[in-house]
Structures are given as C-alpha cells and as structure tokens.
mmCIF file of C-alpha atoms in Angstrom:
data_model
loop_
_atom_site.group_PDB
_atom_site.id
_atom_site.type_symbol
_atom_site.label_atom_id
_atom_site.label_comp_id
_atom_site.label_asym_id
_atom_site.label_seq_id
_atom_site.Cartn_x
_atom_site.Cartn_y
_atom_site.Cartn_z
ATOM 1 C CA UNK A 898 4.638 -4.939 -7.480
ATOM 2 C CA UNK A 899 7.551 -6.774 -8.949
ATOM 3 C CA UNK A 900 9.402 -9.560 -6.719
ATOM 4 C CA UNK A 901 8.083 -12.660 -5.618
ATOM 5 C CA UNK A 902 7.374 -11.676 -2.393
ATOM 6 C CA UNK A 903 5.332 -8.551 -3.254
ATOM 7 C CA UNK A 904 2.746 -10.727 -5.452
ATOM 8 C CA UNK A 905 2.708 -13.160 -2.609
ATOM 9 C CA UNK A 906 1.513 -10.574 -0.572
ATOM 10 C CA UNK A 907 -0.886 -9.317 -3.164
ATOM 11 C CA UNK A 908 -2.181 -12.716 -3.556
ATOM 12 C CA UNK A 909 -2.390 -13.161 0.061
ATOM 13 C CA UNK A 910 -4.358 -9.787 0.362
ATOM 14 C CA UNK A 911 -6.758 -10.714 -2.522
ATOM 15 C CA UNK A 912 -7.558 -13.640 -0.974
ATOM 16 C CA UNK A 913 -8.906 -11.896 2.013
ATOM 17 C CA UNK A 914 -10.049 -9.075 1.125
ATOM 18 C CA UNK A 915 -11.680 -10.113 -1.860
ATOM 19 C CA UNK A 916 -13.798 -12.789 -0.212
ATOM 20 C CA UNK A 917 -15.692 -9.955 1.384
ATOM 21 C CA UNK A 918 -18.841 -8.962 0.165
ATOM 22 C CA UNK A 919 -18.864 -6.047 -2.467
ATOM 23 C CA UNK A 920 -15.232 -5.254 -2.030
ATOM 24 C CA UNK A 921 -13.337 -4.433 -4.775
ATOM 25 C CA UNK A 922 -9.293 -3.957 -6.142
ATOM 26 C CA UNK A 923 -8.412 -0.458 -6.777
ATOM 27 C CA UNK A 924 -4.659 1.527 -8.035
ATOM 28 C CA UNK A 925 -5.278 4.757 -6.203
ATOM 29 C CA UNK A 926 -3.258 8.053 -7.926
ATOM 30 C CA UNK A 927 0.035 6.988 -5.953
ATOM 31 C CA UNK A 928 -0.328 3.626 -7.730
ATOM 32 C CA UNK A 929 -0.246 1.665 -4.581
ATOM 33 C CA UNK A 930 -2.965 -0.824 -4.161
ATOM 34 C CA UNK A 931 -6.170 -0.766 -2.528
ATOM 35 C CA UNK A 932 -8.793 -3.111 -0.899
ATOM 36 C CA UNK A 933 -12.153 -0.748 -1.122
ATOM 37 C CA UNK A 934 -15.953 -0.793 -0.063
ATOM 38 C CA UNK A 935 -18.230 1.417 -1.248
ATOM 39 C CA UNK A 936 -15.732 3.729 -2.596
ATOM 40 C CA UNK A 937 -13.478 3.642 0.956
ATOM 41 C CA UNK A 938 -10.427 2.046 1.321
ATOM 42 C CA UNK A 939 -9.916 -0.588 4.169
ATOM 43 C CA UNK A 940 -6.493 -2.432 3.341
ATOM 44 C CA UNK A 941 -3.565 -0.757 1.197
ATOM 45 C CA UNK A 942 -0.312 -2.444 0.106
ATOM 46 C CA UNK A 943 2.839 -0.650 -0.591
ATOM 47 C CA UNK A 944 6.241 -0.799 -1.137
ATOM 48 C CA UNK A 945 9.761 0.650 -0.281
ATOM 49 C CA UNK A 946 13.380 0.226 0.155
ATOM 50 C CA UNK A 947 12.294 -1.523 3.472
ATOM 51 C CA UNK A 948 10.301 -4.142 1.579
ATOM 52 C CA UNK A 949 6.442 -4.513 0.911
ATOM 53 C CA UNK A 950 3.979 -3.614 3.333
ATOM 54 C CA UNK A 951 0.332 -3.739 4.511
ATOM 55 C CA UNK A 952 -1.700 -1.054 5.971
ATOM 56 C CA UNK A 953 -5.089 -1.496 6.912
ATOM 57 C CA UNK A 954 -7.839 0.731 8.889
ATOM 58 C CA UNK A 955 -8.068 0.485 12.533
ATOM 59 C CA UNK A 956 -10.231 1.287 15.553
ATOM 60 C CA UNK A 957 -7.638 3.559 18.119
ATOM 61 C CA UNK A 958 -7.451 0.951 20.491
ATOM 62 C CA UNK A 959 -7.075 -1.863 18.430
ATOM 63 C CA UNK A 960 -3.836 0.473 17.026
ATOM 64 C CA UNK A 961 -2.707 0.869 20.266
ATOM 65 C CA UNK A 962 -2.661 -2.217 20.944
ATOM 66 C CA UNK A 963 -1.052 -3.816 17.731
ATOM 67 C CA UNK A 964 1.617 -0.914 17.926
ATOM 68 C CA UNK A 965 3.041 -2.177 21.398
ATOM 69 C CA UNK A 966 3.864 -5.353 19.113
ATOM 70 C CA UNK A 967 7.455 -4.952 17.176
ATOM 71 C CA UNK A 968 6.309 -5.714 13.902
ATOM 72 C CA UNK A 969 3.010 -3.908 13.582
ATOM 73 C CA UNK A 970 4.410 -0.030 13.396
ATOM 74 C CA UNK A 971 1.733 3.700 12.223
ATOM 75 C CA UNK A 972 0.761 3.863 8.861
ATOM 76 C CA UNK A 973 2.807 6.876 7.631
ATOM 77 C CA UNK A 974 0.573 9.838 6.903
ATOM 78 C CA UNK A 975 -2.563 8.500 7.500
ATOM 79 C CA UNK A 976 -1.789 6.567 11.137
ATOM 80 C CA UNK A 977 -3.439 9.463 13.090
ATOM 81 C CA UNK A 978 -6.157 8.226 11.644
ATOM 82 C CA UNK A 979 -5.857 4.720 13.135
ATOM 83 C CA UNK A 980 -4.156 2.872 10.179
ATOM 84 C CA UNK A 981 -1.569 0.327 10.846
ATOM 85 C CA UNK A 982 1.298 -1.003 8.870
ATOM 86 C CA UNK A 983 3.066 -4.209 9.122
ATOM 87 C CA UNK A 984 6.415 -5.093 6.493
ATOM 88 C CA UNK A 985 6.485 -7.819 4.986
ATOM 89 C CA UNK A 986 4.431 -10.440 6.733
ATOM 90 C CA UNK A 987 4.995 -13.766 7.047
ATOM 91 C CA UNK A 988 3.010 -16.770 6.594
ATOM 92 C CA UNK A 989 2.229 -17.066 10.413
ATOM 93 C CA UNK A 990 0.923 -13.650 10.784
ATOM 94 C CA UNK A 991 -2.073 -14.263 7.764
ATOM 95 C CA UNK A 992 -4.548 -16.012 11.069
ATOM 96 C CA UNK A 993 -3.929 -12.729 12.744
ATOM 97 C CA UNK A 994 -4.031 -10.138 9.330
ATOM 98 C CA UNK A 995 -7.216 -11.814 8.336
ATOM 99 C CA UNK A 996 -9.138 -10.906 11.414
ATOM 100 C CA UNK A 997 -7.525 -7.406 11.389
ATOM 101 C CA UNK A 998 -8.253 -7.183 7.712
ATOM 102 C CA UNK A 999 -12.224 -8.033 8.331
ATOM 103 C CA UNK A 1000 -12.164 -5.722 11.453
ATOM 104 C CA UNK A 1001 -10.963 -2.858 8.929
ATOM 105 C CA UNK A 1002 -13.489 -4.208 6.365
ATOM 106 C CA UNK A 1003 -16.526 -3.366 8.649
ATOM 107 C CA UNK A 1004 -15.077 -0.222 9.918
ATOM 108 C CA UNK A 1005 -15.092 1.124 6.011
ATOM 109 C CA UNK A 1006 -18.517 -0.514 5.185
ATOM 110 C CA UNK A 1007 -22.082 0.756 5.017
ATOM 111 C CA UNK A 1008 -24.277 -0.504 8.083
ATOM 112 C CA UNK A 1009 -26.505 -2.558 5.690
ATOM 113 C CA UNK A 1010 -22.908 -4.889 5.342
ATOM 114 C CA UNK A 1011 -22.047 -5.008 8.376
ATOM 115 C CA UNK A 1012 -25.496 -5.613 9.550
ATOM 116 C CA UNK A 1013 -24.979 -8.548 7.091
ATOM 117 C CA UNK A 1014 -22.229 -9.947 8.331
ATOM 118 C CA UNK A 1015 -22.877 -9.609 11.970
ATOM 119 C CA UNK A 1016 -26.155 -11.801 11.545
ATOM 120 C CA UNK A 1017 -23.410 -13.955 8.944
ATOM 121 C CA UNK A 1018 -20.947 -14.445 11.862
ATOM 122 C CA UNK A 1019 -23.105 -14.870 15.046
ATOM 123 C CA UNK A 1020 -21.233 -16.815 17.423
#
C-alpha cells in the first residue's frame, strides 16, 4: 500500500481489527493484507485500478443485505462464500465497518472467543 489513502485505510483497519482479542496482521502469498484469528482470515484489504478496498467475512444474509446497498458490492472470488467488499470507504462508513468488521471477527473465531466476548458485550 502506497498512497495516502491506502495507509489511511490500513490504519483505519488496524485500529479495529487489532483491538480484538488474539487477532493478528498477516501478508498472505498475493501480498494483500490480512486481519486473522487463529490462523483464519476475517478482514482483507486490497487494491486496484479502482482504488483500495475492504473485504471482510460475512453471514449470507448479512451479504444480502449489505449488497442491496450501492457501495458494499461481492468479494471477487471468494463472495460465494459470503465475503463483502466495499472501495474505498469513507470516514462515515468506519461506525458501520466496525460492527461488520467484529461480526466477521466472531464468525472466524474459536467458540472459547466468542464465548468471551459475548459475556464481554452483554447488553
């Protein structure tokens, strides 16, 4: 990630995902990075002639649901599997990403964590 906006987003992503517990910063072999727990990936940023992007993991009808909004669009190759793309967000969209983000977060962690975080988050 070169430009100023791609680090913002990294930093933006780090912020979030990096505040949960045990996950960690990854390059995977396309050299894009990854937000992992326990060895799975929950958030992934990337980058094309489009600008820089987010994917995260997703429940099908939370996808469905974010896809019938115009900036959320499938994760190329791996959206059949309910991950979710959005380019280059903005500073308004971070209340929604974060909740998305921690949504992917427990869908990717081991039950012990998300037991964890449940009790954690009680409302």
């Amino acid at each position: 990630m070169s430009s100023q906006e791609e680090l913002g987003l990294l930093e933006s992503a780090r912020n979030v995902c990096l505040a949960l517990p045990e996950a960690v910063e990854h390059i995977d072999g396309f050299g894009h990075t990854t937000f992992q727990i326990n060895g799975k990936s929950f958030v992934r940023l990337g980058e094309s002639e489009k600008g820089s992007s987010l994917s995260f993991k997703s429940n099908r009808e939370t996808q469905e649901w974010l896809l019938q909004k115009e900036y959320f669009f499938k994760t190329p190759y791996i959206g059949h599997h309910g991950w979710v793309s959005i380019r280059n967000p903005r500073k308004e969209n971070w209340v929604e990403l974060t909740e998305l983000i921690q949504e992917a977060y427990l869908l990717a962690a081991p039950k012990r964590l998300v037991r964890e975080w449940m009790e954690l988050h009680k409302k």
